[in-house]
Coordinates of C-alpha atoms and ligand atoms in Angstrom, one line a residue:
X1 CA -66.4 -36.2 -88.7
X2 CA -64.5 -36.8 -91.9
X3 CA -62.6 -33.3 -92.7
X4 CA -63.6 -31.5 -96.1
X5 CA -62.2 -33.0 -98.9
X6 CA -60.7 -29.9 -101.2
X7 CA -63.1 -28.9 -104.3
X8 CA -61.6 -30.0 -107.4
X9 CA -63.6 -27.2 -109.0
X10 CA -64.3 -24.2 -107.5
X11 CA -66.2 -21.5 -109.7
X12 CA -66.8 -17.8 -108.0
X13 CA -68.5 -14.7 -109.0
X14 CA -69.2 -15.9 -112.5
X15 CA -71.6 -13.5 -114.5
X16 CA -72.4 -13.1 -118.2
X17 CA -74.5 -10.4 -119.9
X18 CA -76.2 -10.5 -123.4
X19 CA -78.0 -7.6 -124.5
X20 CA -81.5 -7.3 -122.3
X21 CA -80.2 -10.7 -120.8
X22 CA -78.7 -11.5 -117.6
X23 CA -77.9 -14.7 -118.0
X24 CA -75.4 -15.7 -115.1
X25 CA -75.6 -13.4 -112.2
X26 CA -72.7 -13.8 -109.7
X27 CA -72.1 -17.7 -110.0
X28 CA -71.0 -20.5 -107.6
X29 CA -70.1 -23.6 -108.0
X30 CA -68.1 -26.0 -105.9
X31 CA -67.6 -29.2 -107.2
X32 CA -65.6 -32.1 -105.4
X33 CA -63.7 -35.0 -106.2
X34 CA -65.9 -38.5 -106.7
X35 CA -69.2 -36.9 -106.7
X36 CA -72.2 -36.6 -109.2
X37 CA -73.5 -33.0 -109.3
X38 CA -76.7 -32.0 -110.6
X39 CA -77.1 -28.6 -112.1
X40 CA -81.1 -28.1 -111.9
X41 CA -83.1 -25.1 -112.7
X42 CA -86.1 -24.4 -115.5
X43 CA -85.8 -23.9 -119.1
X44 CA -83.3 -20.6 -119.8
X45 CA -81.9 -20.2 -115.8
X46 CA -78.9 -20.5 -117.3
X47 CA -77.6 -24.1 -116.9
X48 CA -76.1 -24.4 -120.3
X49 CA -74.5 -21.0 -120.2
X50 CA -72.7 -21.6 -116.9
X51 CA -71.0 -24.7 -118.8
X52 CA -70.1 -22.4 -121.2
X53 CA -68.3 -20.0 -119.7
X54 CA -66.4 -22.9 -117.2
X55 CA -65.2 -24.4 -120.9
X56 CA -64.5 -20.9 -122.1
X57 CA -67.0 -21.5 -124.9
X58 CA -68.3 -18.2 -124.0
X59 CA -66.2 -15.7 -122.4
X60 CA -67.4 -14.5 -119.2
X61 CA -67.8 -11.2 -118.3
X62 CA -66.6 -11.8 -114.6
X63 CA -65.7 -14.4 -112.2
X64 CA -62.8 -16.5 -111.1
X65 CA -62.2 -20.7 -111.9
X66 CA -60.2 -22.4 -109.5
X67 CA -59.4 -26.3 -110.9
X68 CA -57.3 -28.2 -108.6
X69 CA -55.6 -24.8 -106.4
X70 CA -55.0 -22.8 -109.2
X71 CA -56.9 -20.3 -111.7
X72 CA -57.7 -21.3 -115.0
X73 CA -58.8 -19.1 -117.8
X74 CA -60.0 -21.1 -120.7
X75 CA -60.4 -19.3 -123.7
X76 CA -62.0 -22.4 -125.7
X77 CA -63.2 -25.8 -125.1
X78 CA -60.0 -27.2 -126.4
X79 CA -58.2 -25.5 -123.4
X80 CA -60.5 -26.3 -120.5
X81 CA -60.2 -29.9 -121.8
X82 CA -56.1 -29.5 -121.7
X83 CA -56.9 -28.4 -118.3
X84 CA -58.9 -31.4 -117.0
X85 CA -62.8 -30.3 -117.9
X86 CA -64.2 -32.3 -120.4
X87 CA -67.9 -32.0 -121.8
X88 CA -70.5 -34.1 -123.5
X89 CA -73.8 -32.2 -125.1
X90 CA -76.9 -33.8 -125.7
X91 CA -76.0 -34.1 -130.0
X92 CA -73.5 -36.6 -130.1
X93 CA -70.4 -34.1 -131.1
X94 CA -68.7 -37.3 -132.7
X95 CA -67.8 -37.9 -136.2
X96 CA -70.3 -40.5 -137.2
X97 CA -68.7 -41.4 -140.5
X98 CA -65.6 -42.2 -138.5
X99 CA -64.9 -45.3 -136.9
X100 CA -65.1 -45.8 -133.1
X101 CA -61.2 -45.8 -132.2
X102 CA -60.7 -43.0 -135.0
X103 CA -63.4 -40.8 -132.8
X104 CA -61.3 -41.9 -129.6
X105 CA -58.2 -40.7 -131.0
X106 CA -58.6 -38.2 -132.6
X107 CA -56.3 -35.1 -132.9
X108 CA -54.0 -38.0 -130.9
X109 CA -53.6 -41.2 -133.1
X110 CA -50.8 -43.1 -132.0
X111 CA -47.8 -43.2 -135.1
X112 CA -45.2 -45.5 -136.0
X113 CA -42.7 -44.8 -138.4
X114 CA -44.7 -41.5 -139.5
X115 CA -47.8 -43.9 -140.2
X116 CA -51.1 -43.9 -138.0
X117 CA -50.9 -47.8 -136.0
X118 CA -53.7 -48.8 -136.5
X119 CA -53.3 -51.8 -134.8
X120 CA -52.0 -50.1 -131.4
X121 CA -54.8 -47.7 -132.3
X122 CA -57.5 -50.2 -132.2
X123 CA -55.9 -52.3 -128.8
X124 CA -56.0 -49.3 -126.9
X125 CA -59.8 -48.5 -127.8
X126 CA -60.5 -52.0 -126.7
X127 CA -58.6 -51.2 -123.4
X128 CA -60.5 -47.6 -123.1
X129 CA -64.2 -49.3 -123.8
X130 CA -63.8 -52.2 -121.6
X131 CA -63.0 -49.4 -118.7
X132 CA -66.7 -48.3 -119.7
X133 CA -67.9 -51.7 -120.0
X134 CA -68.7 -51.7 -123.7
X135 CA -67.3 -54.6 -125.4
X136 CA -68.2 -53.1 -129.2
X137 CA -65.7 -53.2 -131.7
X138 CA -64.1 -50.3 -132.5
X139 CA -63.0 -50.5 -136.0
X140 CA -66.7 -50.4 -136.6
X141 CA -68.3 -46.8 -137.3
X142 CA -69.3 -45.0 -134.9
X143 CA -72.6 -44.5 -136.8
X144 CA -73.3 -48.5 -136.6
X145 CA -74.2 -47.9 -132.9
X146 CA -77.1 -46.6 -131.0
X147 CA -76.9 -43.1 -129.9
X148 CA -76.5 -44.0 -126.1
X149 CA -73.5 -45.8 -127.1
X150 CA -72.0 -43.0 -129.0
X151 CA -72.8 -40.7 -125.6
X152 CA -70.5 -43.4 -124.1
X153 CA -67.8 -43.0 -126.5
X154 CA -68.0 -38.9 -126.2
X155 CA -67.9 -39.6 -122.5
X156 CA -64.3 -42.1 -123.0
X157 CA -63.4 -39.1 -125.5
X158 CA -63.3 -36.5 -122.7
X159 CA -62.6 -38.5 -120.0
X160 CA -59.5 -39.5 -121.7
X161 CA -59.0 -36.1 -122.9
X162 CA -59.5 -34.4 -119.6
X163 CA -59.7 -36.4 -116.3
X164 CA -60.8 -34.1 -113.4
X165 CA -64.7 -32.9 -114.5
X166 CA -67.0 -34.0 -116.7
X167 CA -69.8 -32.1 -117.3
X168 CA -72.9 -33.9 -119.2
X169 CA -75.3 -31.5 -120.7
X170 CA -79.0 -33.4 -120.9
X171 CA -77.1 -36.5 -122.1
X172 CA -80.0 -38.8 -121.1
X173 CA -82.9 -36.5 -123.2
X174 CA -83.2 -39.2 -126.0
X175 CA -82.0 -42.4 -124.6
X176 CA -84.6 -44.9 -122.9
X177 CA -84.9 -46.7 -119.6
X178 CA -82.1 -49.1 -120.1
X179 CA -79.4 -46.7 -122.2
X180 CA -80.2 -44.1 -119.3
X181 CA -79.2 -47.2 -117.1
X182 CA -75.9 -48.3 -119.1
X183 CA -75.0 -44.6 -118.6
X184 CA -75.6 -44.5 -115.0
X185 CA -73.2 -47.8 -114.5
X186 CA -70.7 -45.7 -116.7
X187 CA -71.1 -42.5 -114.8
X188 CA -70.2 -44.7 -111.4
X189 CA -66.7 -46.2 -112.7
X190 CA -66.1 -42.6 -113.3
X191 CA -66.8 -41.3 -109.6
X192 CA -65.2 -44.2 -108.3
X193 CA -62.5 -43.4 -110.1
X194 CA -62.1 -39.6 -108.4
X195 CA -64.1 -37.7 -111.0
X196 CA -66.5 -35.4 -110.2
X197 CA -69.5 -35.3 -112.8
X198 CA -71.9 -32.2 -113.3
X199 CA -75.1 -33.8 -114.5
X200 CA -77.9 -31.7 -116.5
X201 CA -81.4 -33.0 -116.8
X202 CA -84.9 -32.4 -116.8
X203 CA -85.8 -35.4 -115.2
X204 CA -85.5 -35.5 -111.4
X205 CA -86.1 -39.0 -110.6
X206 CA -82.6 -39.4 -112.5
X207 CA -81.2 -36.5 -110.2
X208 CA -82.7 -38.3 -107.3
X209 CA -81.3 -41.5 -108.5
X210 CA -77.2 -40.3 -109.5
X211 CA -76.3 -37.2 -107.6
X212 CA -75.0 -36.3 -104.6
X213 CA -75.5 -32.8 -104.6
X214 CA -77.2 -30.5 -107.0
X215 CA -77.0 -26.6 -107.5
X216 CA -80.1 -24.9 -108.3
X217 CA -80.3 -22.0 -110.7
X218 CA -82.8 -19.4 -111.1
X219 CA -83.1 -16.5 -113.3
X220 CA -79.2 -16.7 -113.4
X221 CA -79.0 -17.0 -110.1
X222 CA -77.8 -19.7 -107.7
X223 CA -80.7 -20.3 -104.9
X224 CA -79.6 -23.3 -103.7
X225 CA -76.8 -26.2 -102.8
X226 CA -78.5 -29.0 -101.8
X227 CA -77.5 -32.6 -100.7
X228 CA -79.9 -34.5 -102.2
X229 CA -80.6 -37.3 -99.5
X230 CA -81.4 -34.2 -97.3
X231 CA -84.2 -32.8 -99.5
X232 CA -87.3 -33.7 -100.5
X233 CA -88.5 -33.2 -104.5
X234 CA -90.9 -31.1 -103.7
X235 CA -88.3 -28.1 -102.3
X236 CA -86.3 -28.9 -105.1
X237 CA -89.1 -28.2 -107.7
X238 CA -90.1 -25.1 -105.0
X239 CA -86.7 -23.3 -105.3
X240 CA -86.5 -24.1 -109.5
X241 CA -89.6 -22.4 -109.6
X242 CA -89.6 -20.0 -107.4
X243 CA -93.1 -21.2 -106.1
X244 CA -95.0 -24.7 -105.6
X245 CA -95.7 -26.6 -108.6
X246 CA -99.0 -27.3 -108.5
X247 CA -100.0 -30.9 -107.5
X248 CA -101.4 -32.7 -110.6
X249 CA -105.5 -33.3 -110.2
X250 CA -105.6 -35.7 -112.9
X251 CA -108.0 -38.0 -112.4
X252 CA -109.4 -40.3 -115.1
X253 CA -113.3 -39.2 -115.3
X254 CA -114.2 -40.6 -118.7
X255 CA -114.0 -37.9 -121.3
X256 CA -116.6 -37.2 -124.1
X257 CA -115.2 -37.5 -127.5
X258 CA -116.5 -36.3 -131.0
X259 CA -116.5 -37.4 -134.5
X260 CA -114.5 -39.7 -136.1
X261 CA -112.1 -37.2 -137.7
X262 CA -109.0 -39.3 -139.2
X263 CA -109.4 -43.2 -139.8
X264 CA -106.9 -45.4 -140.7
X265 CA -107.1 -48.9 -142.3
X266 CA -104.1 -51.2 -142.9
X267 CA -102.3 -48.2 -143.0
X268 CA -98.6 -48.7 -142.2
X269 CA -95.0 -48.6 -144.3
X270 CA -93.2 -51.7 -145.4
X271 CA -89.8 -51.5 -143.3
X272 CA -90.9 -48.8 -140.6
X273 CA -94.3 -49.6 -139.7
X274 CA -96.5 -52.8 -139.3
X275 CA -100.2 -52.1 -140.8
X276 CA -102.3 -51.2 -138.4
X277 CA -106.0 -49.6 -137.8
X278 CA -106.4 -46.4 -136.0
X279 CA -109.3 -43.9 -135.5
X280 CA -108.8 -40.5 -133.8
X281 CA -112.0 -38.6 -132.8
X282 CA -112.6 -35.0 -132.3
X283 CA -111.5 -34.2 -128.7
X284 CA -109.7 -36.7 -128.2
X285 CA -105.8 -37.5 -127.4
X286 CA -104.6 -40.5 -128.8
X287 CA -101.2 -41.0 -126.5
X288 CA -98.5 -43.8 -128.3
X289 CA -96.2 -45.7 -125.9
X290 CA -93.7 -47.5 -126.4
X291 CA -90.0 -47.7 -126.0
X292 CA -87.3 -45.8 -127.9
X293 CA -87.7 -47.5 -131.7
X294 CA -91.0 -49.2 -131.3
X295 CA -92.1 -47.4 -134.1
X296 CA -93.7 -44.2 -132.7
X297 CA -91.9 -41.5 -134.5
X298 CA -92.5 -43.6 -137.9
X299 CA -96.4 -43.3 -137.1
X300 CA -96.2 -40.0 -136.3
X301 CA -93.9 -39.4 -139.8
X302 CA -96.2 -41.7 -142.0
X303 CA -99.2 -40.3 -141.1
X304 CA -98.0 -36.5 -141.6
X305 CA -96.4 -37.7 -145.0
X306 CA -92.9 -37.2 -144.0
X307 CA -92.6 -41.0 -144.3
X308 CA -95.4 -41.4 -146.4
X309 CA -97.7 -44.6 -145.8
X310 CA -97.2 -47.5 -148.6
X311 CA -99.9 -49.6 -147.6
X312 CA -103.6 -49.2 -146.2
X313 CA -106.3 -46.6 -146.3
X314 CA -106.5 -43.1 -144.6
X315 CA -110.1 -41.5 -144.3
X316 CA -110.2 -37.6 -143.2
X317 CA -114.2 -37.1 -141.9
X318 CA -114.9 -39.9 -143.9
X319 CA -113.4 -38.9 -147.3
X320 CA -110.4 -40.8 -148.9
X321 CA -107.2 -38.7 -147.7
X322 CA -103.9 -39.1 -149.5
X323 CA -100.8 -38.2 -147.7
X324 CA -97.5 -38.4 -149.3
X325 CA -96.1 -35.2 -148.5
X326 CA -96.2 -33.1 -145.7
X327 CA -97.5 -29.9 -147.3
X328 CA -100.6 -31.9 -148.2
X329 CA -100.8 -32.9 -144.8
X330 CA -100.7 -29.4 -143.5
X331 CA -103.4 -28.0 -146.4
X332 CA -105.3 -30.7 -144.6
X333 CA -104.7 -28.7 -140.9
X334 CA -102.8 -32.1 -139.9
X335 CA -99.7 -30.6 -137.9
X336 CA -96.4 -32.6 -136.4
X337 CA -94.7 -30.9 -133.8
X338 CA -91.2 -33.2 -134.8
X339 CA -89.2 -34.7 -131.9
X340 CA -86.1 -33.6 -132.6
X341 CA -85.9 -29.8 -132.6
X342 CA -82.1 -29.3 -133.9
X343 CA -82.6 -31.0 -137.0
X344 CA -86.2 -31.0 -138.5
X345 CA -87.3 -28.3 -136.5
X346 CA -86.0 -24.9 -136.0
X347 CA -84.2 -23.0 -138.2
X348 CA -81.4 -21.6 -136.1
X349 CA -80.5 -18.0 -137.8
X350 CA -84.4 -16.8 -138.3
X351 CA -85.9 -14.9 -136.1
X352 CA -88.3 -16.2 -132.8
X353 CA -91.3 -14.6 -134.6
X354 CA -90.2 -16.2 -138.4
X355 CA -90.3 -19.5 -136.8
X356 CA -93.6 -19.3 -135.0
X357 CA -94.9 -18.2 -138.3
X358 CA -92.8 -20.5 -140.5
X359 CA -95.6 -23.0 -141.2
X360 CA -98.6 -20.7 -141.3
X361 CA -96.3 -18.7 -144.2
X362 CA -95.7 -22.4 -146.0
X363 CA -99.7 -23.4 -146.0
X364 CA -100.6 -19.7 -147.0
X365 CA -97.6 -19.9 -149.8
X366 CA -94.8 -18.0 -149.6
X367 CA -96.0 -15.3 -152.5
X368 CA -99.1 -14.1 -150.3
X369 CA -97.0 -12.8 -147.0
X370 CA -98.9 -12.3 -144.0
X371 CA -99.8 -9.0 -142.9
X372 CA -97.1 -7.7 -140.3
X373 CA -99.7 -6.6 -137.7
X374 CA -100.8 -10.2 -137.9
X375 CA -97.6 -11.9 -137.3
X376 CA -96.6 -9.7 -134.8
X377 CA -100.3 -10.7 -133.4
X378 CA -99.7 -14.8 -133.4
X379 CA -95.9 -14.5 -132.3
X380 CA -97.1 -12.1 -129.1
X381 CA -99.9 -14.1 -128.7
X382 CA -97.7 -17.7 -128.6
X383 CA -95.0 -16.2 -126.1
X384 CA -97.6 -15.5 -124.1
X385 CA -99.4 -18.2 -123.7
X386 CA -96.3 -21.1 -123.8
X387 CA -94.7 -18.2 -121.6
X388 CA -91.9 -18.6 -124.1
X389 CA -88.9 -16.6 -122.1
X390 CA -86.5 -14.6 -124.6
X391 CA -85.4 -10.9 -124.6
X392 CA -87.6 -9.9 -127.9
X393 CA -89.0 -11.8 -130.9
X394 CA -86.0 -10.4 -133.1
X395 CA -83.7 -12.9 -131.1
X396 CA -82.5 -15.2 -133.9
X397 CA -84.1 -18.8 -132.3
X398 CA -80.6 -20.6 -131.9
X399 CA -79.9 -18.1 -128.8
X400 CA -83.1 -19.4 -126.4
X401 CA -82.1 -21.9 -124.2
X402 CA -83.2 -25.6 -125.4
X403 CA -86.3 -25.6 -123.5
X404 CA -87.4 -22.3 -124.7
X405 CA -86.5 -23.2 -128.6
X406 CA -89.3 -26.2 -128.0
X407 CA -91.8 -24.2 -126.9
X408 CA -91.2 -21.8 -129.7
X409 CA -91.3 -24.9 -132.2
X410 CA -94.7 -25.9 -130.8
X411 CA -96.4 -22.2 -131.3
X412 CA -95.3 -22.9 -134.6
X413 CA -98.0 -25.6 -135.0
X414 CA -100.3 -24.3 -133.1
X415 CA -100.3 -21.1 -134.9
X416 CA -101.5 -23.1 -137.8
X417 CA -104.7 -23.9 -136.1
X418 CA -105.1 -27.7 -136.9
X419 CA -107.1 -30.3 -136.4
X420 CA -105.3 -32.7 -135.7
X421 CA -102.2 -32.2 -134.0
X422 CA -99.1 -35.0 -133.8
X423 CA -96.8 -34.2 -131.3
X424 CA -93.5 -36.5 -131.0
X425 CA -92.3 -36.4 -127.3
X426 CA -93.6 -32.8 -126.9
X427 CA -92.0 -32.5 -123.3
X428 CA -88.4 -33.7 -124.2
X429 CA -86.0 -30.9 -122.8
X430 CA -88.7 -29.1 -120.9
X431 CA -88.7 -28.2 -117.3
X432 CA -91.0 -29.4 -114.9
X433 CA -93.3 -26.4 -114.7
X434 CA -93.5 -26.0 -118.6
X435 CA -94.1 -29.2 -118.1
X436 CA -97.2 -29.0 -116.5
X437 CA -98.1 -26.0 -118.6
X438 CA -97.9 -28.6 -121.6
X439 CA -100.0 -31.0 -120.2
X440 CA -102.3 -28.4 -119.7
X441 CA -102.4 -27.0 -122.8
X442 CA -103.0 -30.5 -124.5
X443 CA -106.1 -30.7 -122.0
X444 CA -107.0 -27.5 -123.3
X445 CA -106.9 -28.3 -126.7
X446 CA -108.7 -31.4 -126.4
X447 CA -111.8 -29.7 -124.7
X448 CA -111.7 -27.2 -127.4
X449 CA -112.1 -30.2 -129.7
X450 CA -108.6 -30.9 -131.7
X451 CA -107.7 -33.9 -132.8
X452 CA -104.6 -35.2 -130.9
X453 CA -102.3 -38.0 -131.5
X454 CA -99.0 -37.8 -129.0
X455 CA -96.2 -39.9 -129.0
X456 CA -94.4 -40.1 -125.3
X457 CA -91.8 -42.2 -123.2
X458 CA -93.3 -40.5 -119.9
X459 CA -96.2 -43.4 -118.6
X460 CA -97.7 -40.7 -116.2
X461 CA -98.0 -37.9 -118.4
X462 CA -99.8 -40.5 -121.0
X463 CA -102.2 -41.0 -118.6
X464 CA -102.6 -37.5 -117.9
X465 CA -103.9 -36.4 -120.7
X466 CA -105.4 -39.8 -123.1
X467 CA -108.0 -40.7 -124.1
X468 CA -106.9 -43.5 -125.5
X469 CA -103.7 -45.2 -125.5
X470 CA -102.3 -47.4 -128.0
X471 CA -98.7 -49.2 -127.0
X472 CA -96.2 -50.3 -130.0
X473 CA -93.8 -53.0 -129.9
X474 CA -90.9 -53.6 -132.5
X475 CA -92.7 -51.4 -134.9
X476 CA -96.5 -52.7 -134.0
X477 CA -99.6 -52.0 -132.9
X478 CA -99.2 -54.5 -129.6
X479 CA -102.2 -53.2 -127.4
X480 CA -105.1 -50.3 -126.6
X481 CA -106.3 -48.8 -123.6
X482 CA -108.8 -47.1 -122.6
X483 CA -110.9 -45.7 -119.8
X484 CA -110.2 -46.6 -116.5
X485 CA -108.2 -49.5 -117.9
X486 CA -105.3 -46.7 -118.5
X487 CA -102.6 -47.1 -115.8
X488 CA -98.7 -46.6 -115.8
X489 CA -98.5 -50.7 -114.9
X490 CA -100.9 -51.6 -117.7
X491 CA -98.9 -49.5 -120.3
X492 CA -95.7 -51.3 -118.8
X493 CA -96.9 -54.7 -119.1
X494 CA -98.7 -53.7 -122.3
X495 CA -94.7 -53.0 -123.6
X496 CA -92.6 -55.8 -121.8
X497 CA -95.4 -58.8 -122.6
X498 CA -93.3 -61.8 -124.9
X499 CA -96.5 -62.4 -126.2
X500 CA -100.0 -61.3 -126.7
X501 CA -102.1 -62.4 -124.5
X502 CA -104.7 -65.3 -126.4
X503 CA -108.3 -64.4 -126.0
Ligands
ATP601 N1 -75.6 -16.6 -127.3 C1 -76.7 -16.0 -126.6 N2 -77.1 -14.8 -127.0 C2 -78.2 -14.3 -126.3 N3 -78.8 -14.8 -125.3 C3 -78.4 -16.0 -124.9 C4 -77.3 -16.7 -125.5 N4 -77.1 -17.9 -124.9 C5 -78.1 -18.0 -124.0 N5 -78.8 -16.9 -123.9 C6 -79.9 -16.6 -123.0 O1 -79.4 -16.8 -121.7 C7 -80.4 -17.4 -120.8 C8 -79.9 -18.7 -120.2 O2 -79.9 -19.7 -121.3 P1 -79.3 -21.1 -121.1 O3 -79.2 -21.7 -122.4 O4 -78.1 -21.1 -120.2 O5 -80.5 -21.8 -120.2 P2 -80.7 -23.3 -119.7 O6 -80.7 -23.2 -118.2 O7 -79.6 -24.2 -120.3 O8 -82.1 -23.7 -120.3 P3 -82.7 -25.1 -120.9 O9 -83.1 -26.0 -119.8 O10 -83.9 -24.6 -121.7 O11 -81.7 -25.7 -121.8 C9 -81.6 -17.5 -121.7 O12 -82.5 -16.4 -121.5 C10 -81.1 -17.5 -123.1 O13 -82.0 -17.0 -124.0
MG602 MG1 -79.6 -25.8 -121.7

């Protein structure tokens, strides 16, 4: 047998307390050269925190960090990076406005004679990105390039930085099938280079697929070290949740609908969307595939007046509907649950309970306030039922972990009551048992009769929960299923046909 290489990282008794929270509760983590380690456990276990405190973007409030034999004590991310830990978030923590090279040397930019060289300056990025497999060119803003490519450019960033860890916090949450794959290759030249990578995601068939190892985390707890060609994914979802997940029944009986409630005609946008027709019934869950940039989010948007429609008709129960702004689209009870939380979403410094109530306030106007009873009402009622975790509905919503800050942003919608609900990737960031309470709860709503129209880039939970499926393709309407027609493959071959099949 091979002896035990030595860990390159090697984290012990790490805890960190915020008020009514126990966030990290007596923490290992062992981490060795060349291997890909998966830090797994549901939305607010702690994942994120524990990265914090190795950075020494939080300070810890115990614990010991061994890197390579000897203690380090990083008081910010700028230190554990001059130590050899470098770290890449989900936002692209780039300067978008900045050229590629400028990003890669920042804070470093090779001088001559007192001046920046930009020509040595723009070699070298060459050199770095080829290492990565990117031939782009780097003079080029960053901003000019696709966000998995900019992931790839944070990743050189630290790497180049740092060179012993890099830790990768949900990285892969907004890329699609092939970006996750251009990552992957990236992640390997790393590990084959002696790096070991810590690797948070939601999705376990990437875990399954990268890692060698993962660490499983649980109410701040570690409950579990795992090689993953030893385990099955069922006792990794067990130990995450503390119980078995409940195997999915979901079975594609055909499903009454209701009324036409929202019809669309020609409707589409000149540069975002192609014109296309549409109805939506009572009951009934419209799911929207496609991959990342078919146009889904610009449906979603056009129809809830954030990017209003140019062209076509819209009928709401069979009246003439304008949209052109989203407040009219909310006075109608049409709500969009948006796809990216940080930016259209929450608002960081309120309150959990003033951003469940946020929209409900905005459609009532912000003169007439809601009674306090009431609010208090709806933002209890919400937690409840998403089983939103957090230590009280004071805590200002930046301070739940990602997962939990989704949830939250859905309640906010829902607490608006709507008939039709839009929701744009409503599972992005979400553990696998919230998961399951999601597609649930979109089940749930459906049988209560809501509208609902859901944009995803998961096949199987589309076919969960649709009624009817309708696949987009560089921004058009390519295809529909329904009925027992709906299956993972068709969707796929729906999305990759060259052509439309002639009748
Ligand atoms: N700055 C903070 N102040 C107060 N509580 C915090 C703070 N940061 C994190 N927490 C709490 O610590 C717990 C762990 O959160 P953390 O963000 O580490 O979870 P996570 O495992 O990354 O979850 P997710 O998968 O949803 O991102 C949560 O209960 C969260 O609300
Ligand atoms: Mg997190």
């Amino acid at each position: 047998m091979q002896s035990d290489p030595k860990p390159v990282l090697h984290a012990t008794g790490i805890s960190k307390f915020f008020p009514g929270v126990i966030a990290l509760d007596d923490v290992e983590l062992q981490l060795y050269p060349g291997e890909v380690h998966a830090l797994l456990g549901e939305n607010g276990a702690g994942k994120s925190t524990l990265i914090k405190c190795l950075t020494g973007a939080y300070p810890r409030d115990a614990g010991v960090i061994m890197l390579d034999g000897a203690e380090i004590n990083p008081k910010d991310p700028l230190s554990s990076q001059a130590a050899g830990i470098g770290t890449v978030y989900q936002e692209v923590n780039l300067l978008s406005n900045l050229s590629v090279a400028e990003n890669l040397f920042l804070g470093r930019q090779p001088r001559r004679f007192g001046m920046i060289d930009q020509r040595r300056m723009l070699r070298d990025s060459k050199d770095i990105l080829a290492q990565y497999g990117l031939s782009i060119d780097p003079a080029q803003l960053l901003s000019s390039y696709s966000i998995a490519i900019q992931q790839i450019v944070a990743i050189a960033r630290a790497v180049e930085l740092s060179g012993k860890v890099l830790i990768l916090d949900e990285p892969t949450a907004s890329l699609d099938r092939e970006e996750v794959e251009l990552m992957f290759s990236v992640i390997r030249r790393l590990t084959a280079r002696g790096l070991a990578v810590v690797f948070i995601t939601h999705f376990l068939d990437q875990v399954l697929a990268i890692c060698d190892r993962a660490t499983i985390l649980r109410n701040g707890c570690v409950v579990g070290t795992r090689k993953l060609a030893e385990v099955t994914q069922t006792e990794i979802v067990t130990l995450m949740l503390g119980r078995q997940l409940e195997a999915a029944t979901h079975h594609h009986e055909r499903r009454e609908t209701g009324d036409v409630l929202l019809s669309l005609r020609g409707f589409g946008k000149r540069g975002a969307i192609e014109p296309f027709d549409l109805d939506i019934h009572t009951g009934e869950v419209v799911g929207m595939a496609g991959l990342l940039g078919s146009g889904r989010t610009e449906t979603c948007n056009a129809i809830f007046g954030a990017q209003p429609a140019d062209q076509g008709e819209a009928r709401l129960r069979g009246s003439p509907l304008r949209i052109s702004t989203p407040r009219e689209a909310i006075r109608n009870r049409i709500a969009l649950c948006p796809e990216d939380r940080k930016t259209e979403g929450i608002v960081g410094d309120l309150s959990v309970r003033e951003n469940i109530i946020l929209s409900l306030q905005a459609r009532q106007g912000w003169y007439r306030p809601l009674p306090r009873a009431k609010i208090e009402e709806i933002a209890q009622s919400y937690v409840k039922a998403l089983d939103i975790r957090l230590a009280n509905l004071d805590t200002p919503i930046r301070l739940l972990s990602g997962g939990n800050q989704q949830k939250a942003l859905l309640a906010r919608w829902l607490a608006t009551e709507p008939q039709l609900l839009i929701l744009d990737e409503p599972t992005r960031g979400i553990d696998v048992g919230a998961h399951a309470e999601i597609i649930a709860l979109i089940e749930r709503l459906r049988t209560q009769g809501m509208a609902l129209l859901v944009a995803s880039s998961e096949m199987e939970e589309l076919v969960a929960y649709s009624t009817k499926i309708v696949v987009l393709r560089d921004r058009r309407q390519v295809g529909a299923l329904t009925g027992d027609d709906i299956s993972p493959n068709a969707i796929i071959r729906a999305i990759a046909a060259e052509e439309e099949p002639r009748a």
